[in-house]
Short mmCIF file of C-alpha atoms in Angstrom, two decimals:
data_model
loop_
_atom_site.label_atom_id
_atom_site.label_comp_id
_atom_site.label_asym_id
_atom_site.label_seq_id
_atom_site.Cartn_x
_atom_site.Cartn_y
_atom_site.Cartn_z
CA UNK A 189 199.06 235.34 -91.37
CA UNK A 190 202.12 236.29 -93.36
CA UNK A 191 202.20 239.91 -94.50
CA UNK A 192 204.40 241.45 -97.17
CA UNK A 193 205.70 244.99 -97.48
CA UNK A 194 206.42 246.15 -101.01
CA UNK A 195 208.51 249.22 -101.83
CA UNK A 196 207.57 251.38 -104.80
CA UNK A 197 210.19 251.31 -107.55
CA UNK A 198 210.26 255.12 -107.65
CA UNK A 199 210.50 256.94 -104.33
CA UNK A 200 212.37 259.63 -102.41
CA UNK A 201 213.11 263.29 -103.11
CA UNK A 202 212.91 264.77 -106.60
CA UNK A 203 215.74 266.82 -108.12
CA UNK A 204 214.07 270.14 -107.24
CA UNK A 205 213.75 269.26 -103.55
CA UNK A 206 217.33 267.96 -103.37
CA UNK A 207 218.59 271.18 -104.97
CA UNK A 208 216.57 273.35 -102.57
CA UNK A 209 217.81 271.51 -99.48
CA UNK A 210 221.40 271.64 -100.74
CA UNK A 211 221.09 275.43 -101.05
CA UNK A 212 219.82 275.68 -97.47
CA UNK A 213 222.72 273.53 -96.24
CA UNK A 214 225.22 275.63 -98.18
CA UNK A 215 223.73 278.83 -96.77
CA UNK A 216 223.88 277.44 -93.23
CA UNK A 217 227.54 276.51 -93.72
CA UNK A 218 228.41 280.09 -94.69
CA UNK A 219 227.75 281.25 -91.11
CA UNK A 220 225.80 284.44 -91.69
CA UNK A 221 225.56 286.69 -88.64
CA UNK A 222 221.82 287.23 -89.04
CA UNK A 223 219.20 284.45 -89.09
CA UNK A 224 218.52 282.71 -92.38
CA UNK A 225 214.90 283.22 -93.46
CA UNK A 226 213.04 280.98 -95.90
CA UNK A 227 210.05 282.58 -97.64
CA UNK A 228 207.31 279.92 -97.37
CA UNK A 229 208.25 276.33 -96.51
CA UNK A 230 211.38 275.29 -98.36
CA UNK A 231 209.51 272.07 -99.25
CA UNK A 232 206.17 270.73 -98.04
CA UNK A 233 207.66 268.29 -95.55
CA UNK A 234 206.96 268.93 -91.88
CA UNK A 235 209.89 266.84 -90.59
CA UNK A 236 212.40 268.66 -92.79
CA UNK A 237 211.00 272.08 -91.85
CA UNK A 238 211.02 271.28 -88.12
CA UNK A 239 214.61 270.02 -88.28
CA UNK A 240 215.74 273.20 -90.00
CA UNK A 241 213.91 275.32 -87.42
CA UNK A 242 215.89 273.53 -84.70
CA UNK A 243 219.06 274.63 -86.50
CA UNK A 244 217.98 278.28 -86.46
CA UNK A 245 216.35 278.66 -89.87
CA UNK A 246 213.25 280.87 -89.78
CA UNK A 247 210.21 280.40 -92.05
CA UNK A 248 207.67 283.06 -92.96
CA UNK A 249 205.07 283.89 -95.57
CA UNK A 250 204.74 287.46 -94.25
CA UNK A 251 206.88 289.60 -96.54
CA UNK A 252 206.72 292.69 -94.35
CA UNK A 253 207.97 290.80 -91.28
CA UNK A 254 211.35 290.22 -92.96
CA UNK A 255 213.96 292.69 -91.66
CA UNK A 256 216.06 294.74 -94.06
CA UNK A 257 219.31 293.18 -95.32
CA UNK A 258 218.23 289.68 -94.31
CA UNK A 259 219.40 286.48 -95.97
CA UNK A 260 216.25 285.14 -97.66
CA UNK A 261 215.87 281.79 -99.43
CA UNK A 262 213.01 281.44 -101.91
CA UNK A 263 211.26 278.06 -101.52
CA UNK A 264 211.27 275.32 -104.15
CA UNK A 265 207.69 276.26 -105.09
CA UNK A 266 208.75 279.69 -106.34
CA UNK A 267 207.18 283.13 -105.86
CA UNK A 268 205.82 285.95 -107.99
CA UNK A 269 207.89 288.94 -109.22
CA UNK A 270 206.44 291.28 -106.57
CA UNK A 271 208.17 289.20 -103.86
CA UNK A 272 211.60 289.61 -105.47
CA UNK A 273 210.94 293.33 -105.98
CA UNK A 274 210.05 293.90 -102.33
CA UNK A 275 213.04 291.87 -101.09
CA UNK A 276 215.37 293.92 -103.30
CA UNK A 277 213.82 297.09 -101.86
CA UNK A 278 214.70 295.74 -98.41
CA UNK A 279 218.27 295.15 -99.64
CA UNK A 280 218.02 291.44 -98.80
CA UNK A 281 220.43 288.80 -100.02
CA UNK A 282 218.18 286.56 -102.15
CA UNK A 283 219.03 282.88 -102.60
CA UNK A 284 216.68 281.32 -105.13
CA UNK A 285 215.84 277.66 -104.48
CA UNK A 286 212.94 277.58 -106.97
CA UNK A 287 212.66 274.19 -108.67
CA UNK A 288 214.02 274.53 -112.26
CA UNK A 289 210.83 272.94 -113.65
CA UNK A 290 208.68 275.49 -111.81
CA UNK A 291 210.95 278.30 -113.02
CA UNK A 292 210.43 277.01 -116.57
CA UNK A 293 206.65 277.51 -116.21
CA UNK A 294 207.25 281.09 -115.00
CA UNK A 295 209.40 281.67 -118.09
CA UNK A 296 206.68 280.24 -120.35
CA UNK A 297 204.18 282.75 -118.95
CA UNK A 298 206.46 285.57 -120.11
CA UNK A 299 207.18 283.93 -123.47
CA UNK A 300 203.56 283.32 -124.44
CA UNK A 301 202.24 286.58 -122.99
CA UNK A 302 204.70 288.56 -125.11
CA UNK A 303 203.42 286.72 -128.18
CA UNK A 304 199.77 287.54 -127.57
CA UNK A 305 198.59 284.25 -126.10
CA UNK A 306 196.02 284.00 -123.33
CA UNK A 307 197.20 281.41 -120.81
CA UNK A 308 195.03 278.68 -119.33
CA UNK A 309 196.79 277.49 -116.18
CA UNK A 310 195.74 274.16 -114.65
CA UNK A 311 196.49 274.31 -110.93
CA UNK A 312 195.19 274.74 -107.40
CA UNK A 313 194.50 278.32 -106.35
CA UNK A 314 195.80 277.90 -102.80
CA UNK A 315 199.05 276.14 -103.72
CA UNK A 316 202.21 278.26 -103.45
CA UNK A 317 203.45 277.16 -106.86
CA UNK A 318 200.21 278.27 -108.54
CA UNK A 319 200.16 281.56 -106.59
CA UNK A 320 203.67 282.37 -107.84
CA UNK A 321 202.95 281.50 -111.47
CA UNK A 322 199.63 283.40 -111.53
CA UNK A 323 201.39 286.48 -110.14
CA UNK A 324 203.60 286.69 -113.24
CA UNK A 325 200.71 288.05 -115.34
CA UNK A 326 197.40 287.81 -113.45
CA UNK A 327 195.35 289.71 -116.04
CA UNK A 328 196.35 287.30 -118.81
CA UNK A 329 195.89 283.94 -117.04
CA UNK A 330 192.72 281.94 -116.43
CA UNK A 331 193.08 279.45 -113.58
CA UNK A 332 191.56 276.05 -114.33
CA UNK A 333 191.03 273.96 -111.19
CA UNK A 334 188.24 271.81 -112.61
CA UNK A 335 186.04 271.44 -115.69
CA UNK A 336 183.63 273.99 -114.18
CA UNK A 337 186.28 276.70 -114.66
CA UNK A 338 186.18 276.29 -118.44
CA UNK A 339 183.22 278.67 -118.39
CA UNK A 340 185.57 281.42 -117.18
CA UNK A 341 187.75 281.32 -120.31
CA UNK A 342 187.48 284.62 -122.24
CA UNK A 343 186.46 283.54 -125.74
CA UNK A 344 187.44 286.82 -127.39
CA UNK A 345 191.14 285.96 -127.62
CA UNK A 346 192.73 284.70 -130.84
CA UNK A 347 195.49 282.57 -129.30
CA UNK A 348 195.53 280.30 -126.25
CA UNK A 349 198.12 278.06 -124.60
CA UNK A 350 197.79 275.61 -121.70
CA UNK A 351 200.29 275.41 -118.83
CA UNK A 352 199.99 273.50 -115.58
CA UNK A 353 201.20 273.13 -112.01
CA UNK A 354 204.02 270.59 -111.84
CA UNK A 355 202.66 268.43 -108.99
CA UNK A 356 199.18 267.44 -110.19
CA UNK A 357 197.65 264.04 -110.91
CA UNK A 358 198.71 263.20 -114.47
CA UNK A 359 195.34 261.64 -115.31
CA UNK A 360 193.44 264.70 -114.03
CA UNK A 361 195.62 266.94 -116.20
CA UNK A 362 195.07 264.81 -119.31
CA UNK A 363 191.31 264.79 -118.63
CA UNK A 364 191.27 268.60 -118.44
CA UNK A 365 193.36 268.79 -121.62
CA UNK A 366 190.64 266.87 -123.45
CA UNK A 367 187.87 269.09 -122.07
CA UNK A 368 189.81 272.23 -123.04
CA UNK A 369 190.27 270.91 -126.59
CA UNK A 370 186.52 270.36 -126.80
CA UNK A 371 185.85 273.91 -125.59
CA UNK A 372 188.47 275.54 -127.81
CA UNK A 373 189.02 273.29 -130.85
CA UNK A 374 191.68 275.59 -132.32
CA UNK A 375 193.71 275.92 -129.11
CA UNK A 376 197.46 275.37 -129.35
CA UNK A 377 198.38 272.58 -126.95
CA UNK A 378 201.90 272.22 -125.54
CA UNK A 379 204.07 269.48 -127.01
CA UNK A 380 204.55 268.21 -123.46
CA UNK A 381 202.75 268.99 -120.21
CA UNK A 382 204.57 270.75 -117.37
CA UNK A 383 204.26 267.90 -114.87
CA UNK A 384 207.44 267.09 -112.99
CA UNK A 385 208.80 263.85 -114.46
CA UNK A 386 209.59 262.58 -110.96
CA UNK A 387 206.00 263.28 -109.90
CA UNK A 388 204.77 261.26 -112.87
CA UNK A 389 207.17 258.40 -112.09
CA UNK A 390 205.99 258.28 -108.47
CA UNK A 391 202.34 258.24 -109.53
CA UNK A 392 202.92 255.46 -112.03
CA UNK A 393 204.79 253.44 -109.40
CA UNK A 394 201.97 253.85 -106.86
CA UNK A 395 199.36 252.93 -109.46
CA UNK A 396 201.25 249.73 -110.19
CA UNK A 397 201.95 248.74 -106.59
CA UNK A 398 198.43 249.61 -105.36
CA UNK A 399 197.01 246.95 -107.66
CA UNK A 400 198.98 244.36 -105.67
CA UNK A 401 198.24 245.68 -102.16
CA UNK A 402 195.40 246.09 -99.68
CA UNK A 403 196.90 249.31 -98.36
CA UNK A 404 199.49 251.85 -99.46
CA UNK A 405 201.45 254.02 -97.02
CA UNK A 406 202.55 257.40 -98.40
CA UNK A 407 205.21 259.03 -96.23
CA UNK A 408 204.80 262.78 -96.63
CA UNK A 409 202.97 265.84 -95.35
CA UNK A 410 199.29 266.70 -95.59
CA UNK A 411 200.06 270.04 -97.25
CA UNK A 412 202.12 268.36 -99.97
CA UNK A 413 200.33 268.19 -103.32
CA UNK A 414 202.58 265.29 -104.32
CA UNK A 415 201.73 263.28 -101.20
CA UNK A 416 197.99 263.86 -101.57
CA UNK A 417 198.03 262.87 -105.25
CA UNK A 418 199.84 259.63 -104.42
CA UNK A 419 197.12 258.77 -101.90
CA UNK A 420 194.45 259.56 -104.45
CA UNK A 421 196.24 257.41 -107.05
CA UNK A 422 196.33 254.43 -104.66
CA UNK A 423 192.68 254.84 -103.66
CA UNK A 424 191.64 254.95 -107.33
CA UNK A 425 193.12 251.46 -107.67
CA UNK A 426 190.98 250.18 -104.81
CA UNK A 427 193.64 250.20 -102.08
CA UNK A 428 193.39 251.94 -98.73
CA UNK A 429 195.91 254.75 -98.48
#
């Protein structure tokens, strides 16, 4: 029986990942005497991480294990301010590979907090991106992982704004937006969600191609939010993934 293999119209690395890997390559080319350390995985891609390890790059999520005056690259997922503070105390050379779209969400936390807003952040508690954003102002952010978390919203505040992790399922985010509006009718919604446009393109491409296929193969890593969401998107269309 003849079988066909279709390629999604949108695929490959996003801008943030390309930028992060370019920074690692540039740092490697500068021939530092000490090992180059990446705080957390530079990207959630096991093959990429393993290849960099073979070239001498070290990865850690243990801040205190990093020696003083080390060369430290911040991963594309970003980190909280306490990480930068501790690395500066250790006199480390910090190279920031945080995705610009993730950095924009960090900046929004500061902007809205200074203006008296309580922030509702749609994200996954265990994901490095969410951990970093929440650390910007943990007492002024309510994490929303599902509709059940809407009960945790402090209703005594006068102003609210919604932000979100950049790598979520776009339909899940929109669904939570609607539920938040129903809970807080006067909430100020963002003009545009914080989803990475490349993430959205990939999800739309998988949704389209899954409707034509029996099975969809997503090439990625199990700890990648993007990869998992693409599988979920394909399965929602009735395809194996």
